[in-house]
Amino acid sequence: MLNKELFNKQIERLLYLYPTWQIESTNPKAVRAWYDSFKNLHDMQFTKMVDKYIDDEQSVQTVA
């Protein structure tokens, strides 16, 4: 099961790198919804997934 402290650190990292994301990181219900989506991953799996996302994403996607 994913460690909540590690999850929070990785989400914070993503929010710094992608400031246009509209995640309400101060809203416990919003953070819980995100955590619930990943809670079955192991810590290393989640960290590697975040690293891969950061490495592969070039810019924020838009409709255009």
PDB file of N, CA, C and O in Angstrom:
ATOM      1  N   MET A   1       0.843  -1.186   0.000  1.00  0.00           N
ATOM      2  CA  MET A   1       0.000   0.000   0.000  1.00  0.00           C
ATOM      3  C   MET A   1       0.888   1.248   0.000  1.00  0.00           C
ATOM      4  O   MET A   1       1.921   1.295   0.658  1.00  0.00           O
ATOM      5  N   LEU A   2       0.475   2.238  -0.727  1.00  0.00           N
ATOM      6  CA  LEU A   2       1.236   3.479  -0.900  1.00  0.00           C
ATOM      7  C   LEU A   2       1.295   4.282   0.401  1.00  0.00           C
ATOM      8  O   LEU A   2       0.274   4.537   1.041  1.00  0.00           O
ATOM      9  N   ASN A   3       2.498   4.665   0.770  1.00  0.00           N
ATOM     10  CA  ASN A   3       2.723   5.478   1.953  1.00  0.00           C
ATOM     11  C   ASN A   3       2.147   6.882   1.715  1.00  0.00           C
ATOM     12  O   ASN A   3       2.464   7.523   0.710  1.00  0.00           O
ATOM     13  N   LYS A   4       1.328   7.351   2.631  1.00  0.00           N
ATOM     14  CA  LYS A   4       0.649   8.645   2.446  1.00  0.00           C
ATOM     15  C   LYS A   4       1.623   9.824   2.432  1.00  0.00           C
ATOM     16  O   LYS A   4       1.420  10.783   1.687  1.00  0.00           O
ATOM     17  N   GLU A   5       2.662   9.755   3.239  1.00  0.00           N
ATOM     18  CA  GLU A   5       3.641  10.842   3.262  1.00  0.00           C
ATOM     19  C   GLU A   5       4.394  10.919   1.925  1.00  0.00           C
ATOM     20  O   GLU A   5       4.591  12.004   1.375  1.00  0.00           O
ATOM     21  N   LEU A   6       4.784   9.767   1.402  1.00  0.00           N
ATOM     22  CA  LEU A   6       5.449   9.727   0.103  1.00  0.00           C
ATOM     23  C   LEU A   6       4.504  10.237  -0.990  1.00  0.00           C
ATOM     24  O   LEU A   6       4.906  11.015  -1.853  1.00  0.00           O
ATOM     25  N   PHE A   7       3.260   9.818  -0.931  1.00  0.00           N
ATOM     26  CA  PHE A   7       2.261  10.281  -1.892  1.00  0.00           C
ATOM     27  C   PHE A   7       2.171  11.805  -1.873  1.00  0.00           C
ATOM     28  O   PHE A   7       2.219  12.456  -2.912  1.00  0.00           O
ATOM     29  N   ASN A   8       2.054  12.379  -0.702  1.00  0.00           N
ATOM     30  CA  ASN A   8       1.944  13.838  -0.576  1.00  0.00           C
ATOM     31  C   ASN A   8       3.172  14.554  -1.137  1.00  0.00           C
ATOM     32  O   ASN A   8       3.037  15.579  -1.811  1.00  0.00           O
ATOM     33  N   LYS A   9       4.353  14.022  -0.879  1.00  0.00           N
ATOM     34  CA  LYS A   9       5.580  14.630  -1.396  1.00  0.00           C
ATOM     35  C   LYS A   9       5.618  14.579  -2.918  1.00  0.00           C
ATOM     36  O   LYS A   9       6.032  15.549  -3.570  1.00  0.00           O
ATOM     37  N   GLN A  10       5.203  13.463  -3.489  1.00  0.00           N
ATOM     38  CA  GLN A  10       5.222  13.330  -4.949  1.00  0.00           C
ATOM     39  C   GLN A  10       4.164  14.225  -5.608  1.00  0.00           C
ATOM     40  O   GLN A  10       4.423  14.835  -6.652  1.00  0.00           O
ATOM     41  N   ILE A  11       2.990  14.333  -5.005  1.00  0.00           N
ATOM     42  CA  ILE A  11       1.952  15.223  -5.541  1.00  0.00           C
ATOM     43  C   ILE A  11       2.422  16.668  -5.444  1.00  0.00           C
ATOM     44  O   ILE A  11       2.246  17.456  -6.377  1.00  0.00           O
ATOM     45  N   GLU A  12       3.036  17.021  -4.334  1.00  0.00           N
ATOM     46  CA  GLU A  12       3.577  18.380  -4.175  1.00  0.00           C
ATOM     47  C   GLU A  12       4.621  18.662  -5.259  1.00  0.00           C
ATOM     48  O   GLU A  12       4.640  19.745  -5.848  1.00  0.00           O
ATOM     49  N   ARG A  13       5.456  17.704  -5.534  1.00  0.00           N
ATOM     50  CA  ARG A  13       6.467  17.824  -6.590  1.00  0.00           C
ATOM     51  C   ARG A  13       5.796  18.077  -7.945  1.00  0.00           C
ATOM     52  O   ARG A  13       6.211  18.963  -8.695  1.00  0.00           O
ATOM     53  N   LEU A  14       4.758  17.305  -8.249  1.00  0.00           N
ATOM     54  CA  LEU A  14       4.040  17.484  -9.510  1.00  0.00           C
ATOM     55  C   LEU A  14       3.385  18.865  -9.590  1.00  0.00           C
ATOM     56  O   LEU A  14       3.397  19.503 -10.641  1.00  0.00           O
ATOM     57  N   LEU A  15       2.837  19.321  -8.491  1.00  0.00           N
ATOM     58  CA  LEU A  15       2.173  20.625  -8.490  1.00  0.00           C
ATOM     59  C   LEU A  15       3.170  21.774  -8.681  1.00  0.00           C
ATOM     60  O   LEU A  15       2.831  22.797  -9.274  1.00  0.00           O
ATOM     61  N   TYR A  16       4.391  21.613  -8.185  1.00  0.00           N
ATOM     62  CA  TYR A  16       5.424  22.623  -8.431  1.00  0.00           C
ATOM     63  C   TYR A  16       5.814  22.659  -9.902  1.00  0.00           C
ATOM     64  O   TYR A  16       6.014  23.718 -10.484  1.00  0.00           O
ATOM     65  N   LEU A  17       5.929  21.476 -10.488  1.00  0.00           N
ATOM     66  CA  LEU A  17       6.364  21.386 -11.878  1.00  0.00           C
ATOM     67  C   LEU A  17       5.254  21.679 -12.882  1.00  0.00           C
ATOM     68  O   LEU A  17       5.533  22.073 -14.013  1.00  0.00           O
ATOM     69  N   TYR A  18       4.013  21.476 -12.477  1.00  0.00           N
ATOM     70  CA  TYR A  18       2.857  21.697 -13.355  1.00  0.00           C
ATOM     71  C   TYR A  18       1.856  22.610 -12.641  1.00  0.00           C
ATOM     72  O   TYR A  18       0.794  22.174 -12.201  1.00  0.00           O
ATOM     73  N   PRO A  19       2.183  23.884 -12.523  1.00  0.00           N
ATOM     74  CA  PRO A  19       1.358  24.815 -11.737  1.00  0.00           C
ATOM     75  C   PRO A  19      -0.044  25.059 -12.312  1.00  0.00           C
ATOM     76  O   PRO A  19      -0.898  25.565 -11.604  1.00  0.00           O
ATOM     77  N   THR A  20      -0.266  24.679 -13.554  1.00  0.00           N
ATOM     78  CA  THR A  20      -1.598  24.891 -14.129  1.00  0.00           C
ATOM     79  C   THR A  20      -2.581  23.785 -13.746  1.00  0.00           C
ATOM     80  O   THR A  20      -3.768  23.922 -14.017  1.00  0.00           O
ATOM     81  N   TRP A  21      -2.095  22.730 -13.120  1.00  0.00           N
ATOM     82  CA  TRP A  21      -3.006  21.679 -12.668  1.00  0.00           C
ATOM     83  C   TRP A  21      -3.964  22.277 -11.641  1.00  0.00           C
ATOM     84  O   TRP A  21      -3.563  23.055 -10.781  1.00  0.00           O
ATOM     85  N   GLN A  22      -5.188  21.907 -11.723  1.00  0.00           N
ATOM     86  CA  GLN A  22      -6.221  22.464 -10.845  1.00  0.00           C
ATOM     87  C   GLN A  22      -6.558  21.512  -9.691  1.00  0.00           C
ATOM     88  O   GLN A  22      -7.711  21.286  -9.381  1.00  0.00           O
ATOM     89  N   ILE A  23      -5.545  20.983  -9.039  1.00  0.00           N
ATOM     90  CA  ILE A  23      -5.746  20.089  -7.901  1.00  0.00           C
ATOM     91  C   ILE A  23      -5.824  20.924  -6.631  1.00  0.00           C
ATOM     92  O   ILE A  23      -4.934  21.723  -6.354  1.00  0.00           O
ATOM     93  N   GLU A  24      -6.876  20.744  -5.881  1.00  0.00           N
ATOM     94  CA  GLU A  24      -7.050  21.468  -4.613  1.00  0.00           C
ATOM     95  C   GLU A  24      -6.268  20.730  -3.527  1.00  0.00           C
ATOM     96  O   GLU A  24      -6.828  19.956  -2.758  1.00  0.00           O
ATOM     97  N   SER A  25      -4.985  20.975  -3.469  1.00  0.00           N
ATOM     98  CA  SER A  25      -4.131  20.234  -2.540  1.00  0.00           C
ATOM     99  C   SER A  25      -4.395  20.556  -1.069  1.00  0.00           C
ATOM    100  O   SER A  25      -3.929  19.836  -0.196  1.00  0.00           O
ATOM    101  N   THR A  26      -5.149  21.604  -0.800  1.00  0.00           N
ATOM    102  CA  THR A  26      -5.494  21.928   0.591  1.00  0.00           C
ATOM    103  C   THR A  26      -6.868  21.360   0.979  1.00  0.00           C
ATOM    104  O   THR A  26      -7.259  21.470   2.132  1.00  0.00           O
ATOM    105  N   ASN A  27      -7.540  20.759   0.028  1.00  0.00           N
ATOM    106  CA  ASN A  27      -8.852  20.164   0.276  1.00  0.00           C
ATOM    107  C   ASN A  27      -8.666  18.674   0.571  1.00  0.00           C
ATOM    108  O   ASN A  27      -8.308  17.907  -0.325  1.00  0.00           O
ATOM    109  N   PRO A  28      -8.920  18.244   1.806  1.00  0.00           N
ATOM    110  CA  PRO A  28      -8.710  16.831   2.173  1.00  0.00           C
ATOM    111  C   PRO A  28      -9.498  15.852   1.297  1.00  0.00           C
ATOM    112  O   PRO A  28      -9.008  14.773   0.988  1.00  0.00           O
ATOM    113  N   LYS A  29     -10.691  16.229   0.879  1.00  0.00           N
ATOM    114  CA  LYS A  29     -11.490  15.324   0.038  1.00  0.00           C
ATOM    115  C   LYS A  29     -10.858  15.159  -1.343  1.00  0.00           C
ATOM    116  O   LYS A  29     -10.860  14.062  -1.907  1.00  0.00           O
ATOM    117  N   ALA A  30     -10.312  16.226  -1.887  1.00  0.00           N
ATOM    118  CA  ALA A  30      -9.659  16.157  -3.193  1.00  0.00           C
ATOM    119  C   ALA A  30      -8.394  15.302  -3.110  1.00  0.00           C
ATOM    120  O   ALA A  30      -8.158  14.443  -3.973  1.00  0.00           O
ATOM    121  N   VAL A  31      -7.604  15.512  -2.074  1.00  0.00           N
ATOM    122  CA  VAL A  31      -6.370  14.740  -1.904  1.00  0.00           C
ATOM    123  C   VAL A  31      -6.718  13.269  -1.690  1.00  0.00           C
ATOM    124  O   VAL A  31      -6.057  12.380  -2.241  1.00  0.00           O
ATOM    125  N   ARG A  32      -7.751  13.004  -0.938  1.00  0.00           N
ATOM    126  CA  ARG A  32      -8.184  11.618  -0.683  1.00  0.00           C
ATOM    127  C   ARG A  32      -8.609  10.935  -1.983  1.00  0.00           C
ATOM    128  O   ARG A  32      -8.291   9.768  -2.220  1.00  0.00           O
ATOM    129  N   ALA A  33      -9.320  11.660  -2.835  1.00  0.00           N
ATOM    130  CA  ALA A  33      -9.751  11.100  -4.119  1.00  0.00           C
ATOM    131  C   ALA A  33      -8.537  10.717  -4.969  1.00  0.00           C
ATOM    132  O   ALA A  33      -8.517   9.649  -5.592  1.00  0.00           O
ATOM    133  N   TRP A  34      -7.519  11.579  -4.993  1.00  0.00           N
ATOM    134  CA  TRP A  34      -6.299  11.271  -5.737  1.00  0.00           C
ATOM    135  C   TRP A  34      -5.574  10.077  -5.111  1.00  0.00           C
ATOM    136  O   TRP A  34      -5.144   9.171  -5.814  1.00  0.00           O
ATOM    137  N   TYR A  35      -5.455  10.087  -3.797  1.00  0.00           N
ATOM    138  CA  TYR A  35      -4.768   8.983  -3.107  1.00  0.00           C
ATOM    139  C   TYR A  35      -5.467   7.656  -3.371  1.00  0.00           C
ATOM    140  O   TYR A  35      -4.823   6.643  -3.657  1.00  0.00           O
ATOM    141  N   ASP A  36      -6.786   7.660  -3.318  1.00  0.00           N
ATOM    142  CA  ASP A  36      -7.544   6.431  -3.541  1.00  0.00           C
ATOM    143  C   ASP A  36      -7.284   5.833  -4.926  1.00  0.00           C
ATOM    144  O   ASP A  36      -7.383   4.622  -5.109  1.00  0.00           O
ATOM    145  N   SER A  37      -6.954   6.682  -5.884  1.00  0.00           N
ATOM    146  CA  SER A  37      -6.661   6.197  -7.231  1.00  0.00           C
ATOM    147  C   SER A  37      -5.332   5.447  -7.309  1.00  0.00           C
ATOM    148  O   SER A  37      -5.134   4.636  -8.217  1.00  0.00           O
ATOM    149  N   PHE A  38      -4.435   5.705  -6.385  1.00  0.00           N
ATOM    150  CA  PHE A  38      -3.089   5.128  -6.435  1.00  0.00           C
ATOM    151  C   PHE A  38      -2.728   4.288  -5.213  1.00  0.00           C
ATOM    152  O   PHE A  38      -1.633   3.736  -5.160  1.00  0.00           O
ATOM    153  N   LYS A  39      -3.605   4.166  -4.251  1.00  0.00           N
ATOM    154  CA  LYS A  39      -3.267   3.553  -2.965  1.00  0.00           C
ATOM    155  C   LYS A  39      -2.807   2.102  -3.062  1.00  0.00           C
ATOM    156  O   LYS A  39      -2.095   1.620  -2.188  1.00  0.00           O
ATOM    157  N   ASN A  40      -3.160   1.395  -4.120  1.00  0.00           N
ATOM    158  CA  ASN A  40      -2.765  -0.005  -4.237  1.00  0.00           C
ATOM    159  C   ASN A  40      -1.371  -0.188  -4.832  1.00  0.00           C
ATOM    160  O   ASN A  40      -0.884  -1.314  -4.919  1.00  0.00           O
ATOM    161  N   LEU A  41      -0.733   0.895  -5.228  1.00  0.00           N
ATOM    162  CA  LEU A  41       0.629   0.817  -5.746  1.00  0.00           C
ATOM    163  C   LEU A  41       1.623   0.767  -4.588  1.00  0.00           C
ATOM    164  O   LEU A  41       1.362   1.275  -3.499  1.00  0.00           O
ATOM    165  N   HIS A  42       2.769   0.171  -4.859  1.00  0.00           N
ATOM    166  CA  HIS A  42       3.864   0.214  -3.889  1.00  0.00           C
ATOM    167  C   HIS A  42       4.563   1.564  -4.030  1.00  0.00           C
ATOM    168  O   HIS A  42       4.463   2.224  -5.067  1.00  0.00           O
ATOM    169  N   ASP A  43       5.277   1.969  -2.997  1.00  0.00           N
ATOM    170  CA  ASP A  43       5.966   3.262  -3.000  1.00  0.00           C
ATOM    171  C   ASP A  43       6.862   3.432  -4.225  1.00  0.00           C
ATOM    172  O   ASP A  43       6.835   4.471  -4.885  1.00  0.00           O
ATOM    173  N   MET A  44       7.654   2.421  -4.523  1.00  0.00           N
ATOM    174  CA  MET A  44       8.587   2.509  -5.645  1.00  0.00           C
ATOM    175  C   MET A  44       7.836   2.616  -6.975  1.00  0.00           C
ATOM    176  O   MET A  44       8.242   3.368  -7.856  1.00  0.00           O
ATOM    177  N   GLN A  45       6.737   1.897  -7.112  1.00  0.00           N
ATOM    178  CA  GLN A  45       5.946   1.974  -8.342  1.00  0.00           C
ATOM    179  C   GLN A  45       5.430   3.392  -8.560  1.00  0.00           C
ATOM    180  O   GLN A  45       5.501   3.932  -9.666  1.00  0.00           O
ATOM    181  N   PHE A  46       4.894   3.985  -7.517  1.00  0.00           N
ATOM    182  CA  PHE A  46       4.328   5.324  -7.628  1.00  0.00           C
ATOM    183  C   PHE A  46       5.421   6.351  -7.932  1.00  0.00           C
ATOM    184  O   PHE A  46       5.254   7.207  -8.811  1.00  0.00           O
ATOM    185  N   THR A  47       6.543   6.253  -7.235  1.00  0.00           N
ATOM    186  CA  THR A  47       7.644   7.184  -7.462  1.00  0.00           C
ATOM    187  C   THR A  47       8.160   7.076  -8.898  1.00  0.00           C
ATOM    188  O   THR A  47       8.386   8.089  -9.559  1.00  0.00           O
ATOM    189  N   LYS A  48       8.319   5.856  -9.382  1.00  0.00           N
ATOM    190  CA  LYS A  48       8.794   5.668 -10.761  1.00  0.00           C
ATOM    191  C   LYS A  48       7.766   6.182 -11.766  1.00  0.00           C
ATOM    192  O   LYS A  48       8.136   6.734 -12.804  1.00  0.00           O
ATOM    193  N   MET A  49       6.496   6.024 -11.462  1.00  0.00           N
ATOM    194  CA  MET A  49       5.441   6.515 -12.347  1.00  0.00           C
ATOM    195  C   MET A  49       5.491   8.044 -12.430  1.00  0.00           C
ATOM    196  O   MET A  49       5.381   8.616 -13.512  1.00  0.00           O
ATOM    197  N   VAL A  50       5.676   8.705 -11.304  1.00  0.00           N
ATOM    198  CA  VAL A  50       5.784  10.163 -11.281  1.00  0.00           C
ATOM    199  C   VAL A  50       7.043  10.603 -12.044  1.00  0.00           C
ATOM    200  O   VAL A  50       6.985  11.524 -12.859  1.00  0.00           O
ATOM    201  N   ASP A  51       8.153   9.932 -11.797  1.00  0.00           N
ATOM    202  CA  ASP A  51       9.394  10.256 -12.506  1.00  0.00           C
ATOM    203  C   ASP A  51       9.215  10.114 -14.016  1.00  0.00           C
ATOM    204  O   ASP A  51       9.656  10.970 -14.782  1.00  0.00           O
ATOM    205  N   LYS A  52       8.583   9.040 -14.440  1.00  0.00           N
ATOM    206  CA  LYS A  52       8.367   8.806 -15.868  1.00  0.00           C
ATOM    207  C   LYS A  52       7.466   9.882 -16.457  1.00  0.00           C
ATOM    208  O   LYS A  52       7.727  10.387 -17.552  1.00  0.00           O
ATOM    209  N   TYR A  53       6.435  10.256 -15.735  1.00  0.00           N
ATOM    210  CA  TYR A  53       5.542  11.311 -16.211  1.00  0.00           C
ATOM    211  C   TYR A  53       6.327  12.612 -16.405  1.00  0.00           C
ATOM    212  O   TYR A  53       6.210  13.267 -17.438  1.00  0.00           O
ATOM    213  N   ILE A  54       7.131  12.967 -15.436  1.00  0.00           N
ATOM    214  CA  ILE A  54       7.924  14.201 -15.509  1.00  0.00           C
ATOM    215  C   ILE A  54       8.911  14.134 -16.671  1.00  0.00           C
ATOM    216  O   ILE A  54       9.077  15.107 -17.410  1.00  0.00           O
ATOM    217  N   ASP A  55       9.543  12.986 -16.851  1.00  0.00           N
ATOM    218  CA  ASP A  55      10.510  12.830 -17.942  1.00  0.00           C
ATOM    219  C   ASP A  55       9.851  12.877 -19.318  1.00  0.00           C
ATOM    220  O   ASP A  55      10.433  13.401 -20.268  1.00  0.00           O
ATOM    221  N   ASP A  56       8.645  12.339 -19.440  1.00  0.00           N
ATOM    222  CA  ASP A  56       7.994  12.204 -20.740  1.00  0.00           C
ATOM    223  C   ASP A  56       7.150  13.401 -21.140  1.00  0.00           C
ATOM    224  O   ASP A  56       6.967  13.656 -22.334  1.00  0.00           O
ATOM    225  N   GLU A  57       6.613  14.139 -20.193  1.00  0.00           N
ATOM    226  CA  GLU A  57       5.750  15.273 -20.518  1.00  0.00           C
ATOM    227  C   GLU A  57       6.578  16.474 -20.919  1.00  0.00           C
ATOM    228  O   GLU A  57       7.473  16.871 -20.196  1.00  0.00           O
ATOM    229  N   GLN A  58       6.257  17.053 -22.050  1.00  0.00           N
ATOM    230  CA  GLN A  58       6.981  18.216 -22.528  1.00  0.00           C
ATOM    231  C   GLN A  58       6.267  19.514 -22.159  1.00  0.00           C
ATOM    232  O   GLN A  58       6.882  20.522 -21.921  1.00  0.00           O
ATOM    233  N   SER A  59       4.953  19.482 -22.157  1.00  0.00           N
ATOM    234  CA  SER A  59       4.179  20.693 -21.835  1.00  0.00           C
ATOM    235  C   SER A  59       2.781  20.284 -21.423  1.00  0.00           C
ATOM    236  O   SER A  59       2.372  19.144 -21.610  1.00  0.00           O
ATOM    237  N   VAL A  60       2.069  21.227 -20.885  1.00  0.00           N
ATOM    238  CA  VAL A  60       0.693  20.986 -20.486  1.00  0.00           C
ATOM    239  C   VAL A  60      -0.153  20.873 -21.756  1.00  0.00           C
ATOM    240  O   VAL A  60      -0.088  21.726 -22.630  1.00  0.00           O
ATOM    241  N   GLN A  61      -0.936  19.827 -21.831  1.00  0.00           N
ATOM    242  CA  GLN A  61      -1.773  19.609 -23.005  1.00  0.00           C
ATOM    243  C   GLN A  61      -2.983  20.545 -23.004  1.00  0.00           C
ATOM    244  O   GLN A  61      -3.521  20.871 -21.950  1.00  0.00           O
ATOM    245  N   THR A  62      -3.382  20.957 -24.197  1.00  0.00           N
ATOM    246  CA  THR A  62      -4.573  21.785 -24.359  1.00  0.00           C
ATOM    247  C   THR A  62      -5.455  21.147 -25.422  1.00  0.00           C
ATOM    248  O   THR A  62      -5.032  20.219 -26.124  1.00  0.00           O
ATOM    249  N   VAL A  63      -6.646  21.658 -25.584  1.00  0.00           N
ATOM    250  CA  VAL A  63      -7.568  21.157 -26.599  1.00  0.00           C
ATOM    251  C   VAL A  63      -6.978  21.353 -27.982  1.00  0.00           C
ATOM    252  O   VAL A  63      -7.091  20.494 -28.862  1.00  0.00           O
ATOM    253  N   ALA A  64      -6.355  22.477 -28.211  1.00  0.00           N
ATOM    254  CA  ALA A  64      -5.767  22.768 -29.529  1.00  0.00           C
ATOM    255  C   ALA A  64      -4.578  21.866 -29.732  1.00  0.00           C
ATOM    256  O   ALA A  64      -4.140  21.583 -30.781  1.00  0.00           O
TER     257      ALA A  64
END
